[in-house]
Short mmCIF file of C-alpha atoms in Angstrom, two decimals:
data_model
loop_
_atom_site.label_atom_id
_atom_site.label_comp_id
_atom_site.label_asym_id
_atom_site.label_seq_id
_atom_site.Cartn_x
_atom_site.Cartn_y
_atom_site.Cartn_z
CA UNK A 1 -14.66 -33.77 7.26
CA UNK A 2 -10.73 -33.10 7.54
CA UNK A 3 -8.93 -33.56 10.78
CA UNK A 4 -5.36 -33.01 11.34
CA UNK A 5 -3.40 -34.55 14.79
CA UNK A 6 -0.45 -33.71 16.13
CA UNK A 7 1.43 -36.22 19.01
CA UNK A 8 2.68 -35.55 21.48
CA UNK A 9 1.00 -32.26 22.78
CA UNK A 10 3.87 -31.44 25.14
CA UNK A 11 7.52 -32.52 25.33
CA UNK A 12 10.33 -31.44 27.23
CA UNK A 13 12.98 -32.72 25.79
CA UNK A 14 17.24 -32.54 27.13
CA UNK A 15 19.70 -30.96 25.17
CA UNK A 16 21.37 -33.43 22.86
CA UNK A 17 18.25 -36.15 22.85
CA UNK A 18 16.45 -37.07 19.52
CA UNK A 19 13.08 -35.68 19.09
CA UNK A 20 10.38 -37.52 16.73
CA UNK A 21 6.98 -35.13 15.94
CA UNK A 22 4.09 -36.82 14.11
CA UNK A 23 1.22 -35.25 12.26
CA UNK A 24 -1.39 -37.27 10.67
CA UNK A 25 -4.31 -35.72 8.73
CA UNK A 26 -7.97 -37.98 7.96
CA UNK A 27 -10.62 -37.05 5.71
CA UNK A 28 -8.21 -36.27 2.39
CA UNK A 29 -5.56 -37.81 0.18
CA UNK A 30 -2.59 -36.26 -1.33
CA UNK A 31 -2.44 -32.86 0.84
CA UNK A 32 0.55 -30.72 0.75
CA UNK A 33 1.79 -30.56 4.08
CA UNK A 34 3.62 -28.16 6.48
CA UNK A 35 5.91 -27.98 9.77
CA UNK A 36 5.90 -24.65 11.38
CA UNK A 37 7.76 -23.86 14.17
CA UNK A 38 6.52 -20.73 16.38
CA UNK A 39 8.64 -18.77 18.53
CA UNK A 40 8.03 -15.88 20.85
CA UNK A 41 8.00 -12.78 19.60
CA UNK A 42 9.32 -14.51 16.07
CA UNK A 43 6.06 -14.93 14.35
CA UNK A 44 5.09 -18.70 12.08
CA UNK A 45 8.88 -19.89 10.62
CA UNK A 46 7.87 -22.61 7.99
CA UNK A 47 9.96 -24.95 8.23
CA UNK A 48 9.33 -28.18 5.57
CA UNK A 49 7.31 -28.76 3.10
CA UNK A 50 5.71 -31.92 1.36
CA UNK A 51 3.96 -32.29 -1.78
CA UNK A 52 4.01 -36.10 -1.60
CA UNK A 53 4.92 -39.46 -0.29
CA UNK A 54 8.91 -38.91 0.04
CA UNK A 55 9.38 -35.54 -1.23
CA UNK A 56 10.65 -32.55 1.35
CA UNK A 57 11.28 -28.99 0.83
CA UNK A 58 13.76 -27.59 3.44
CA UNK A 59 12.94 -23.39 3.98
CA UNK A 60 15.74 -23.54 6.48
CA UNK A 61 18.76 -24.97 7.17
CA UNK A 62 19.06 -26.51 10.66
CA UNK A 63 19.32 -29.88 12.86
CA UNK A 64 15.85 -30.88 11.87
CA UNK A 65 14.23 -33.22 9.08
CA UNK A 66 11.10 -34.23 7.78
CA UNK A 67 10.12 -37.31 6.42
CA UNK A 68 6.88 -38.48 4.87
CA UNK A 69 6.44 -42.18 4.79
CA UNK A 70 3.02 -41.88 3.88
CA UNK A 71 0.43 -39.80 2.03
CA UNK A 72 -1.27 -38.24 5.25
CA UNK A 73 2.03 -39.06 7.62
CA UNK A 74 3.91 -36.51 7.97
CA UNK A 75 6.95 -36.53 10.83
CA UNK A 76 9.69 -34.07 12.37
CA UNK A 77 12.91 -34.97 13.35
CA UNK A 78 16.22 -34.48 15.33
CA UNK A 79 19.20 -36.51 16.07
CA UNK A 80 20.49 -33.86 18.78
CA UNK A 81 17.92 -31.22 20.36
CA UNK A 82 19.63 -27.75 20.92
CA UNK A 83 18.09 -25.39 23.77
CA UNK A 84 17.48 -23.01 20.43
CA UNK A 85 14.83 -25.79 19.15
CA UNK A 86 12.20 -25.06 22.13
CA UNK A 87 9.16 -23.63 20.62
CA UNK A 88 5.79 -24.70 19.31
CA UNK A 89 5.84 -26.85 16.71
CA UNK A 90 2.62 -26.78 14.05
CA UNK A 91 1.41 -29.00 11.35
CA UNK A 92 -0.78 -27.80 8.51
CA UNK A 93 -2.28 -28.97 5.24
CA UNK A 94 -4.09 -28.08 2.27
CA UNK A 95 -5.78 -29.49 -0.66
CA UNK A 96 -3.30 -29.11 -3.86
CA UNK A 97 -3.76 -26.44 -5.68
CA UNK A 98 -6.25 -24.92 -2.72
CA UNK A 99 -5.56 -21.68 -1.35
CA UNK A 100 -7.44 -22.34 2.46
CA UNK A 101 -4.31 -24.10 4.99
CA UNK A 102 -5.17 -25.62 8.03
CA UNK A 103 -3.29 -26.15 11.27
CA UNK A 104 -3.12 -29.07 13.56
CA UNK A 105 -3.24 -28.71 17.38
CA UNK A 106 0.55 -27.93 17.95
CA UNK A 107 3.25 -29.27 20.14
CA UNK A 108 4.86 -27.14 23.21
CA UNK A 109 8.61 -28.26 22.75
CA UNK A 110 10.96 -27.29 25.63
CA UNK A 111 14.50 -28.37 25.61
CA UNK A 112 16.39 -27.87 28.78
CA UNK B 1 12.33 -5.20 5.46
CA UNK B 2 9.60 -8.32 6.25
CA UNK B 3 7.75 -9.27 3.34
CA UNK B 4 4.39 -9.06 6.10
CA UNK B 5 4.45 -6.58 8.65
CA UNK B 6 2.33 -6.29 11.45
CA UNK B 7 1.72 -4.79 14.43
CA UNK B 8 2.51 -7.15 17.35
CA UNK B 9 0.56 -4.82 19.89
CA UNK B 10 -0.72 -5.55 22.56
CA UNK B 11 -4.01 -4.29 22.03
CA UNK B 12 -6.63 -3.83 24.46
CA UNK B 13 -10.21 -2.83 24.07
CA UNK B 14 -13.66 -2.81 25.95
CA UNK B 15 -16.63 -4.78 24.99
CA UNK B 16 -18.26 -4.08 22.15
CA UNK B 17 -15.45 -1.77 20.47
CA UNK B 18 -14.75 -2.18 16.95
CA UNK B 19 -11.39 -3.54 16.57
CA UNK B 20 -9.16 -2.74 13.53
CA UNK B 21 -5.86 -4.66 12.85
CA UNK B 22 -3.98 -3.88 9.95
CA UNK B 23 -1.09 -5.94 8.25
CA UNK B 24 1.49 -4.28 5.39
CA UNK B 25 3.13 -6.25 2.70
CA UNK B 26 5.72 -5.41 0.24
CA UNK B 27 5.97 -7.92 -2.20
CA UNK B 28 3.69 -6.58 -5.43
CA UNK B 29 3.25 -10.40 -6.56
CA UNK B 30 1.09 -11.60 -3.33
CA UNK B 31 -2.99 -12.13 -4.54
CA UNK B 32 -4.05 -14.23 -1.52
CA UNK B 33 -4.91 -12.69 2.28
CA UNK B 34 -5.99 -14.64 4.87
CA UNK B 35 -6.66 -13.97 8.64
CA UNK B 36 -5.64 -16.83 11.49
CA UNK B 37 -7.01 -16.41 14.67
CA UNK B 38 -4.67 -18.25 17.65
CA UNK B 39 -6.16 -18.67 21.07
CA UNK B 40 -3.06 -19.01 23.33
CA UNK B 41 -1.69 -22.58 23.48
CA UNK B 42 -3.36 -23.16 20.12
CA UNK B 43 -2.92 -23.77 16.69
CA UNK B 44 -4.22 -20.87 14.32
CA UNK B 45 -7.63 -21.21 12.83
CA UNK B 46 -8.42 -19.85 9.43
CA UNK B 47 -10.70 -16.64 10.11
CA UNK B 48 -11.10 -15.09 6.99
CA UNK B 49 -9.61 -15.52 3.43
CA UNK B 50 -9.83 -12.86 0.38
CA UNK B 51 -7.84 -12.79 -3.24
CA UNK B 52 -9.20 -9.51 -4.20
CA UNK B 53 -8.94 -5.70 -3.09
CA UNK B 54 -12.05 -4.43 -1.69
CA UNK B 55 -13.67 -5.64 1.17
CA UNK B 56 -15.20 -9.61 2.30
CA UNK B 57 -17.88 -9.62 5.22
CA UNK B 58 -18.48 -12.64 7.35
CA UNK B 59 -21.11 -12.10 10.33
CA UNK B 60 -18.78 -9.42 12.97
CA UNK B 61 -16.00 -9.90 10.62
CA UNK B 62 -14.34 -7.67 7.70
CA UNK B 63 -11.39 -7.97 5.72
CA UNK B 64 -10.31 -5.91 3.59
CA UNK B 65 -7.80 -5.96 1.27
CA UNK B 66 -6.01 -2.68 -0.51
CA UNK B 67 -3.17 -3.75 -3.20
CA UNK B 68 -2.41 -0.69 -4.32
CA UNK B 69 -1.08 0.38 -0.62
CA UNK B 70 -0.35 -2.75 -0.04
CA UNK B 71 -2.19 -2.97 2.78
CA UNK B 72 -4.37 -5.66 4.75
CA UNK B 73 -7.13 -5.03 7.65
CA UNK B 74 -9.48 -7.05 9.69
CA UNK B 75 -12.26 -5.70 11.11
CA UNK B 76 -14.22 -6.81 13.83
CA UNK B 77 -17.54 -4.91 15.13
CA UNK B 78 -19.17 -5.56 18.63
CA UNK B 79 -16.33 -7.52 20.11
CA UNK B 80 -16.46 -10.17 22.39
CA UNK B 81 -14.50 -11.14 25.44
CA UNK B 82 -14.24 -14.73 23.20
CA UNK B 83 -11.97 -12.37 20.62
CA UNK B 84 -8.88 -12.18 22.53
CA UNK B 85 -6.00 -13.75 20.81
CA UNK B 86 -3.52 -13.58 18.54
CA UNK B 87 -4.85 -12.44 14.80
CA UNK B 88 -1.98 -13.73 12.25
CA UNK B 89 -2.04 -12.09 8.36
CA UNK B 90 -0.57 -13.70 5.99
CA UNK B 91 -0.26 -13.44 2.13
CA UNK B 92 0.68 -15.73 -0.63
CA UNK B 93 1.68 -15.65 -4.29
CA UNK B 94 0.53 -17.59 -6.91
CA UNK B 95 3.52 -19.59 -8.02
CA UNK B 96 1.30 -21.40 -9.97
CA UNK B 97 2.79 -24.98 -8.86
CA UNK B 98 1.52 -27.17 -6.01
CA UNK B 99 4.04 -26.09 -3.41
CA UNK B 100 1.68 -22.51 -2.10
CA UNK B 101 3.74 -21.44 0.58
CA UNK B 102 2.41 -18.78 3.17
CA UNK B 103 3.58 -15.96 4.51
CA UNK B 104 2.74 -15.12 8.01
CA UNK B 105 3.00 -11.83 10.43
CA UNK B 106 4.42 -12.10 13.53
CA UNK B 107 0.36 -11.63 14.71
CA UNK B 108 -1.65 -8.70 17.24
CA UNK B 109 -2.54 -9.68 20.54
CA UNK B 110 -5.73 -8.59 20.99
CA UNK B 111 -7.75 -8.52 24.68
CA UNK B 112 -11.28 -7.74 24.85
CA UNK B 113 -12.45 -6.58 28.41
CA UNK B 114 -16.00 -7.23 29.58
#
């Protein structure tokens, strides 16, 4: 069976550190892959995409990046946190071509 | 407008109610519903997952999908205090590539009182 992880499960963060999310997913090869970031009262916000080793979609223009140095690897990125970046931060795959997306566990981001 | 609207509630209902939420969604092209269900502090779980109008059944759980109103509901008969969350819609068209990208609502807040 599929498993997806997500490290670290909390993280409070300062304004103006780096931040490094990781996301791993066992049990499949070649899955598209996701970062979501969820905000109060703002609803899911994708925010990359992946369809492979070394190839990201930006949906919106920010301080983060995404990078996938391997097939089931993928990892969220800041040089500089800003206090807007605090929210919970998901990971989800899917089979390519499937319709069915699953989530990983989430991480609660704060930046102070 | 949101291309998925739905209403954030709260909503609040006794044991054993039957508990409609409902989802809208404007863009004609989207053939894929699913319901997430988000326990607080959790990432969403996929509930329930349709590509048709009409309705899909799976054990205390409906959905039902209406394209020509556009409109998305989940039902859910003799609910349990272990319901209350956050149910997320979300739709999807079929771009026809690899890159399926979903579209989420901003989700209900359901509580179910013993």
């Amino acid at each position: 069976s599929q498993t997806i992880h997500q490290w670290p499960a909390t993280l409070v963060q300062p304004v103006g550190s780096p931040l490094s999310l990781e996301c791993t997913v066992e049990g499949t090869s070649n899955p598209n892959l996701y970062w979501y970031r969820q905000a109060a009262g703002r609803g899911l916000q994708l925010l990359f995409y992946s369809v492979g080793i070394g190839q990201i979609s930006s949906e919106v223009p920010q301080n983060l990046s995404a990078s996938r140095p391997q097939d089931r690897q993928f990892i969220l990125s800041s040089k500089k946190l800003l206090l807007s970046d605090s929210g919970f931060y998901l990971c989800a795959w899917r089979y390519q071509g499937a319709d069915e997306q699953f989530f990983g566990p989430g991480t609660r981001l704060t930046v102070l | 407008q949101k291309e998925v609207e739905q209403d954030p509630g709260p909503l609040s209902v006794p044991e054993g109610a039957i508990v409609s939420l409902n989802c809208t969604y404007s863009n004609s092209a989207f053939q894929y519903f699913m319901w997430y269900r988000q326990y607080s502090r959790k990432g969403p779980e996929l509930l329930m997952y349709t590509y048709s109008s009409g309705n899909k059944e799976d054990g205390r759980f409906t959905a039902q999908v209406d394209k020509s109103s556009k409109y998305i509901s989940l039902f859910i008969r003799d609910s349990q205090p272990s319901d209350s969350a956050t149910y997320l819609c979300a739709s999807e068209k079929n771009s026809g590539g690899s890159n399926y990208k979903l579209t989420f609502g901003k989700g209900t807040l359901l509580t179910v009182n013993p």
